[in-house]
Short mmCIF file of C-alpha atoms in Angstrom, two decimals:
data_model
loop_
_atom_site.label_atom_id
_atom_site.label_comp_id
_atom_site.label_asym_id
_atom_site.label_seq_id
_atom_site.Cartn_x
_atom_site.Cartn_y
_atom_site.Cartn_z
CA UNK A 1 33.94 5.89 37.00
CA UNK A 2 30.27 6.20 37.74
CA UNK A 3 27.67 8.60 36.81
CA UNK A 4 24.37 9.78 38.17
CA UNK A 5 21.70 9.67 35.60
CA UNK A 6 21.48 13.16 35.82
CA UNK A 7 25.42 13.57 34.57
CA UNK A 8 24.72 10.63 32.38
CA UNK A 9 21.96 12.75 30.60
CA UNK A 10 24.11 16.15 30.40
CA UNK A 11 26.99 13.59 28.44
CA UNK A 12 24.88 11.77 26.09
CA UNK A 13 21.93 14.46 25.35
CA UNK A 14 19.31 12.05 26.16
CA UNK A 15 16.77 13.32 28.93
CA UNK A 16 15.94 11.51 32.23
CA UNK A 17 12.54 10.68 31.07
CA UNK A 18 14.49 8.98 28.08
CA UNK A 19 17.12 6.81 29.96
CA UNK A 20 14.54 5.96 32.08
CA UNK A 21 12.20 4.36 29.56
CA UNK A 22 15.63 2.78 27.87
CA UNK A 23 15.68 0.89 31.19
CA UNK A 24 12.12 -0.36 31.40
CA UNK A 25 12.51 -1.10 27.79
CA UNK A 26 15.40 -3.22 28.48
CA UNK A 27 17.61 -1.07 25.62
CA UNK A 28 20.44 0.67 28.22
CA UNK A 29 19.89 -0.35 31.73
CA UNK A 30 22.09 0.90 34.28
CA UNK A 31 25.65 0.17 35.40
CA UNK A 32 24.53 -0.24 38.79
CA UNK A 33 21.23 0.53 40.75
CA UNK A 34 21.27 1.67 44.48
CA UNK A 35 19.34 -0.89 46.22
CA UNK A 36 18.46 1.73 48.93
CA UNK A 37 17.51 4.84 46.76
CA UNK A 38 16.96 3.66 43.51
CA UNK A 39 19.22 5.85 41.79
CA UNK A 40 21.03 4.73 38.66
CA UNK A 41 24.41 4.98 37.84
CA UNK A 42 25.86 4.56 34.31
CA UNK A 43 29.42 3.87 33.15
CA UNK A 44 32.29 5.72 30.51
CA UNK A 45 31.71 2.74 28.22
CA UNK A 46 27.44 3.20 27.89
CA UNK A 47 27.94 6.83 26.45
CA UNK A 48 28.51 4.93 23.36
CA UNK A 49 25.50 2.96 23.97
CA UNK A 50 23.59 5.93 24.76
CA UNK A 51 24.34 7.10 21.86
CA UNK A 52 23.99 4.78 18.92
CA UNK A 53 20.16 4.57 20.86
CA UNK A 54 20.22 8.31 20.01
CA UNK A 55 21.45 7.94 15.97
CA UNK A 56 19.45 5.38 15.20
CA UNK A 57 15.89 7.48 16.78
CA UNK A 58 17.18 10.02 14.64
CA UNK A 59 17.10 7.57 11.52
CA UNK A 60 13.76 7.04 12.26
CA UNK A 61 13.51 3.48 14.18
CA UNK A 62 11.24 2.55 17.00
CA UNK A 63 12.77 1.65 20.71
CA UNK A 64 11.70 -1.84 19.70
CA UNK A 65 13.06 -1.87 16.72
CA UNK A 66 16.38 -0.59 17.93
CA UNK A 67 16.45 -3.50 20.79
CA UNK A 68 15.95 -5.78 17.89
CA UNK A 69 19.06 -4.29 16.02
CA UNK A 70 21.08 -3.78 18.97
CA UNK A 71 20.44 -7.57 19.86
CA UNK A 72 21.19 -8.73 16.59
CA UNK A 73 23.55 -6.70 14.78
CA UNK A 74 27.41 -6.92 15.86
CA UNK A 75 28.96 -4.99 13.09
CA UNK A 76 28.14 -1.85 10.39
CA UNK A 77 27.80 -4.07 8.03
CA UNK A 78 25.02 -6.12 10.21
CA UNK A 79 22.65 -3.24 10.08
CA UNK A 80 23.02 -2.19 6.60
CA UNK A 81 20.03 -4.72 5.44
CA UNK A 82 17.74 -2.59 8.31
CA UNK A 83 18.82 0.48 6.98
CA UNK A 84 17.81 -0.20 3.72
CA UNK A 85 14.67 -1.60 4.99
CA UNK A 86 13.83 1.40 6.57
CA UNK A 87 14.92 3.55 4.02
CA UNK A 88 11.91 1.96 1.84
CA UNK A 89 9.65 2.63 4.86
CA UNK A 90 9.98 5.95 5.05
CA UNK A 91 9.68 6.86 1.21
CA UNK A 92 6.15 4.88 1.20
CA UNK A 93 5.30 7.43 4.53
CA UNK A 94 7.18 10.06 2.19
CA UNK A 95 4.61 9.19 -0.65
CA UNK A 96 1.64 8.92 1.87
CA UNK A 97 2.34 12.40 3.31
CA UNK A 98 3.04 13.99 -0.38
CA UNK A 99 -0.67 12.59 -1.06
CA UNK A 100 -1.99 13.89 2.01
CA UNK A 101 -0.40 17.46 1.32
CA UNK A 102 -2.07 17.10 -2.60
CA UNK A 103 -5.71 16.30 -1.15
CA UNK A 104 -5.07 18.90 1.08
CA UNK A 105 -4.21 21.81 -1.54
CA UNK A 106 -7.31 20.56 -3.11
CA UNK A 107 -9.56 21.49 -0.80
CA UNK A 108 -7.48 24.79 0.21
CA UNK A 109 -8.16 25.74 -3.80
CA UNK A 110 -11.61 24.78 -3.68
CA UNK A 111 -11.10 21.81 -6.25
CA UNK A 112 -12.04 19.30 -4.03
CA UNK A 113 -16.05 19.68 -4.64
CA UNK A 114 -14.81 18.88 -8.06
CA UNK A 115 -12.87 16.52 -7.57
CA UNK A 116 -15.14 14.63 -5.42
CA UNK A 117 -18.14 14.64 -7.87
CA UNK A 118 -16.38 13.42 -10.87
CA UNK A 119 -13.47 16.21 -12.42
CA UNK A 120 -13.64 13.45 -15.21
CA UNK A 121 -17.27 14.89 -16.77
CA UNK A 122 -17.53 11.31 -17.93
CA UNK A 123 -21.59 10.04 -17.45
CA UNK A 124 -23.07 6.95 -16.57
CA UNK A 125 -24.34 5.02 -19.70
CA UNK A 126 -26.22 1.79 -20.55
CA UNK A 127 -24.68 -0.40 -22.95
CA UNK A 128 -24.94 -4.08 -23.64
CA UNK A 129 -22.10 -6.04 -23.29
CA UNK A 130 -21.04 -8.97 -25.31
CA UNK A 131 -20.06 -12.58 -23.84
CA UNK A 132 -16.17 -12.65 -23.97
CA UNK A 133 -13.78 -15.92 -24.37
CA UNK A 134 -11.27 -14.42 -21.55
CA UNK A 135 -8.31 -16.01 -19.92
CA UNK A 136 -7.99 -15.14 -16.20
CA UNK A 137 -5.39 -15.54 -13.59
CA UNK A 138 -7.35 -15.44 -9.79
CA UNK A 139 -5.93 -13.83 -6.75
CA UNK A 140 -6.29 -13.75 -3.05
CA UNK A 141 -4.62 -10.79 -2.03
CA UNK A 142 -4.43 -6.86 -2.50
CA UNK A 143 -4.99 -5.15 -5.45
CA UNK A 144 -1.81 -3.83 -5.96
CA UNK A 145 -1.24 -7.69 -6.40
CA UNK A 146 -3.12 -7.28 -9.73
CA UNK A 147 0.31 -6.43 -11.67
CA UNK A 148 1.44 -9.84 -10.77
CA UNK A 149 -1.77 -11.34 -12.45
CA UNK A 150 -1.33 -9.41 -15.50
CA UNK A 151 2.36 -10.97 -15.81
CA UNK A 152 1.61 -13.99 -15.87
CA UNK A 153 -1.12 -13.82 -18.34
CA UNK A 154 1.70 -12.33 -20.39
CA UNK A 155 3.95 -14.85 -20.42
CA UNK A 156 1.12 -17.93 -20.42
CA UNK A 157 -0.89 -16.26 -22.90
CA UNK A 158 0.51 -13.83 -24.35
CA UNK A 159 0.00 -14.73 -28.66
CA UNK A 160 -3.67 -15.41 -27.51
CA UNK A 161 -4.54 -12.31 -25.76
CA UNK A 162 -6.85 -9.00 -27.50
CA UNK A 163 -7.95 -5.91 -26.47
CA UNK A 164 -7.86 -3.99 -23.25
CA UNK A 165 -6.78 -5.32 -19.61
CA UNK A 166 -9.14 -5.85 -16.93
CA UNK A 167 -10.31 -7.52 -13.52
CA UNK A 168 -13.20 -8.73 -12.25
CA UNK A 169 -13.83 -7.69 -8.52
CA UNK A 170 -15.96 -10.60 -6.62
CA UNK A 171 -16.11 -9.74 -3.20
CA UNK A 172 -19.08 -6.71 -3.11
CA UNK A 173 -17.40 -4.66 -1.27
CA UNK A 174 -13.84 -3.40 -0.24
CA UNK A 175 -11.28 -5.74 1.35
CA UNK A 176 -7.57 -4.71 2.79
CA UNK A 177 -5.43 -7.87 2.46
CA UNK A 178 -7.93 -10.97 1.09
CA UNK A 179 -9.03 -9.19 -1.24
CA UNK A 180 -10.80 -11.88 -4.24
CA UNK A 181 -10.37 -10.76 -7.62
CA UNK A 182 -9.16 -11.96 -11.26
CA UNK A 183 -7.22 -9.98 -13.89
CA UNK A 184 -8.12 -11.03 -17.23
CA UNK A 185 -7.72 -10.89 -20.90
CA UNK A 186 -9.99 -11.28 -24.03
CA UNK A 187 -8.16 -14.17 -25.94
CA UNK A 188 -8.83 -15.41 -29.55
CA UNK A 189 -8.78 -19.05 -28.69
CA UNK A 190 -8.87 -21.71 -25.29
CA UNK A 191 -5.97 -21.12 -23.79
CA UNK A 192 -4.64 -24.31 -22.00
CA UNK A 193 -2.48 -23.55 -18.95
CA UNK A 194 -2.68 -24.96 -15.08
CA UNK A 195 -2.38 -21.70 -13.47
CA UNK A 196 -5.06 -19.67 -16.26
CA UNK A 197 -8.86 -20.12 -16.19
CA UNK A 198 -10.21 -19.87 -19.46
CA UNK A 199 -13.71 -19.88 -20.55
CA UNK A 200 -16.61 -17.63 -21.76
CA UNK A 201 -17.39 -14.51 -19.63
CA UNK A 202 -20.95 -14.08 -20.23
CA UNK A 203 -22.26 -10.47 -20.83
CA UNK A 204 -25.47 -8.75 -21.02
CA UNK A 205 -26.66 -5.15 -19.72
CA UNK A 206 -24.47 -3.21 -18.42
CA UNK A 207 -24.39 0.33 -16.55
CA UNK A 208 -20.73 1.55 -17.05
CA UNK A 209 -18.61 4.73 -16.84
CA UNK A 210 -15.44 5.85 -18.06
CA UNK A 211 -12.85 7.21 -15.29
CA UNK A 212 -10.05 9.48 -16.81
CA UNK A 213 -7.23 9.66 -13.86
CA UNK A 214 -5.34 8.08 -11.54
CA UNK A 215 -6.67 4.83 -9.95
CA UNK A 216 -6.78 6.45 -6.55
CA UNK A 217 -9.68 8.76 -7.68
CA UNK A 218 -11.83 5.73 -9.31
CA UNK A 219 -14.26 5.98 -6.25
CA UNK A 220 -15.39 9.16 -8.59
CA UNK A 221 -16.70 6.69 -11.31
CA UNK A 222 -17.98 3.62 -8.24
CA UNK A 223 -20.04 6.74 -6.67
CA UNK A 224 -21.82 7.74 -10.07
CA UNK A 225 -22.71 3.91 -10.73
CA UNK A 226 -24.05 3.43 -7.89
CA UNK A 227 -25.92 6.21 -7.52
CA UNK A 228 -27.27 5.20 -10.76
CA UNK A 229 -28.52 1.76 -9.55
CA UNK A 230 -29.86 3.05 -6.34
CA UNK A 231 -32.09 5.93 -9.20
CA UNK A 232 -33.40 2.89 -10.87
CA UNK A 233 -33.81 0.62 -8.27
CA UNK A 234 -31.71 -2.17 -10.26
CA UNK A 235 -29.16 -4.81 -8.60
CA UNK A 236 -25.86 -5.63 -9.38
CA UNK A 237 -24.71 -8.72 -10.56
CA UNK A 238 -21.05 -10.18 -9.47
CA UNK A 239 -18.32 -9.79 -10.36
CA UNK A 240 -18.22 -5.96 -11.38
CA UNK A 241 -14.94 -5.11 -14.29
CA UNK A 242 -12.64 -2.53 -14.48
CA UNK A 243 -11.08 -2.24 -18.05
CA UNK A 244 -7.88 -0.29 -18.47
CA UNK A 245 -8.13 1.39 -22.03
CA UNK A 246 -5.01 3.61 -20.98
CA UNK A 247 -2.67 2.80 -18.19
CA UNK A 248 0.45 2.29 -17.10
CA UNK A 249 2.89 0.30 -19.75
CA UNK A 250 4.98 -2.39 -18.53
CA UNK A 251 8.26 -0.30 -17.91
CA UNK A 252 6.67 3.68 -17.77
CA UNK A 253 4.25 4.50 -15.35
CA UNK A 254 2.91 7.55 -17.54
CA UNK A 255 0.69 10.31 -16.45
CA UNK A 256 -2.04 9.08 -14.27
CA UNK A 257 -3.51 12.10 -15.04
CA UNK A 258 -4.24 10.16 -18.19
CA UNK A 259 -5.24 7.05 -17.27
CA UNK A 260 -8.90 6.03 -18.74
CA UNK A 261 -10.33 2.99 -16.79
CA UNK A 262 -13.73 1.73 -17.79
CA UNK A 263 -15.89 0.50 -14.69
CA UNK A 264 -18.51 -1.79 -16.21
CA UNK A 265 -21.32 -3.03 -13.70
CA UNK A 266 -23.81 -5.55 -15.07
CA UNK A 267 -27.29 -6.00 -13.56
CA UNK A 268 -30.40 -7.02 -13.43
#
């Protein structure tokens, strides 16, 4: 038995517009094209088709994605793997669009002027800084890659290691995915390890400010410091620090409401 694409549409709920596009796509092509007309005609058996195209849209999968599946997965059980997969996708988009809908609140309260000049009160001031035996782990990457650094410098160095957290930033600017940084930690003693650097950080004047909140509103503290330098016509020297005085633990995230991060630029 044969359908029209127009019947085909009325028993599978997807429009014309759709099942055409499923053809060019090469997802659900016809049981048989008319080589005079043109017009497509679809079988019983491709309502089931039609419609495991139409659950999986629903779940939230692209028409290439769903030729990959459909191309690759035989069984339920194939496609559990890509559901979980996309499952993580869409909480990250979840989290993106719960940030989005925060910002926005923000400026519908009138706290964004705030916000964006520095909620945290915290002022730029000159301090000198003193040179620091650190052990470092270096990264290429992004800088949510930074908890990976820190990890290691726990398990490497761990007996060694004093005071607060931090990374050095050497690029000068912001970078996506190559992104060249080191986290680091004060140590008491050389710490010998392949995959460490250890030596002495060397200090000296220092314009820094103290952040208090999440990490995603530390532009707050970059714009005061450099809107400092630019004032007094001073250059900064690479690599700028972040120190973490309070952040998240190893286990607990805690309140990033609470966080207190320490940007520390040096210059000259």
């Amino acid at each position: 038995m044969k359908y029209s694409i127009g019947e085909f549409s009325q028993i599978t709920r997807a429009s014309v517009k759709a099942l055409r596009l499923y053809h060019e796509k090469g997802l659900l092509r016809p049981d048989f094209v008319d080589p005079e007309s043109g017009y497509r005609y679809y079988s019983r058996d491709q309502v089931g088709e039609a419609r495991v195209i139409a659950n999986l849209k629903d779940l939230g999968f692209s028409l290439s994605e769903i030729k990959e599946v459909l191309e690759s997965c035989e069984e339920d059980g194939d496609l559990l793997d890509r559901l979980r997969a996309k499952r993580r996708e869409l909480e990250k988009r979840v989290k993106r669009f719960q940030d989005s809908i925060a910002d926005i609140e923000l400026v519908v309260s009138g706290k964004f002027a705030q916000s964006a000049h520095g909620a945290s009160g915290e002022e730029v001031i000159e301090k000198e800084i003193p040179d620091l035996l650190v052990a470092g782990y270096r990264l290429c990457g992004r800088y949510s890659d930074a908890g990976q650094g820190f990890r290691v410098l726990g398990r490497r160095a761990g007996r060694q290691m004093v005071g607060k957290p931090m990374c050095l930033y050497f690029d000068g600017e912001y970078r996506e995915e190559d992104a060249n940084f080191e986290p680091c930690f004060e140590v008491k003693k050389q710490v010998e390890h392949e995959r460490l650097h250890c030596r002495t950080l060397t200090g000296g004047r220092a314009l820094t400010v103290m952040h208090r909140g999440p990490y995603e509103r530390l532009y707050e503290g970059y714009s005061k410091l450099f809107e400092e330098v630019k004032k007094r016509d001073l250059k900064v020297l690479c690599p700028s620090r972040e120190v973490y005085h309070k952040g998240p633990g190893m286990i607990l995230r805690g309140n990033p409401q609470k966080y207190l991060t320490e940007i520390q630029f040096l210059v000259g």
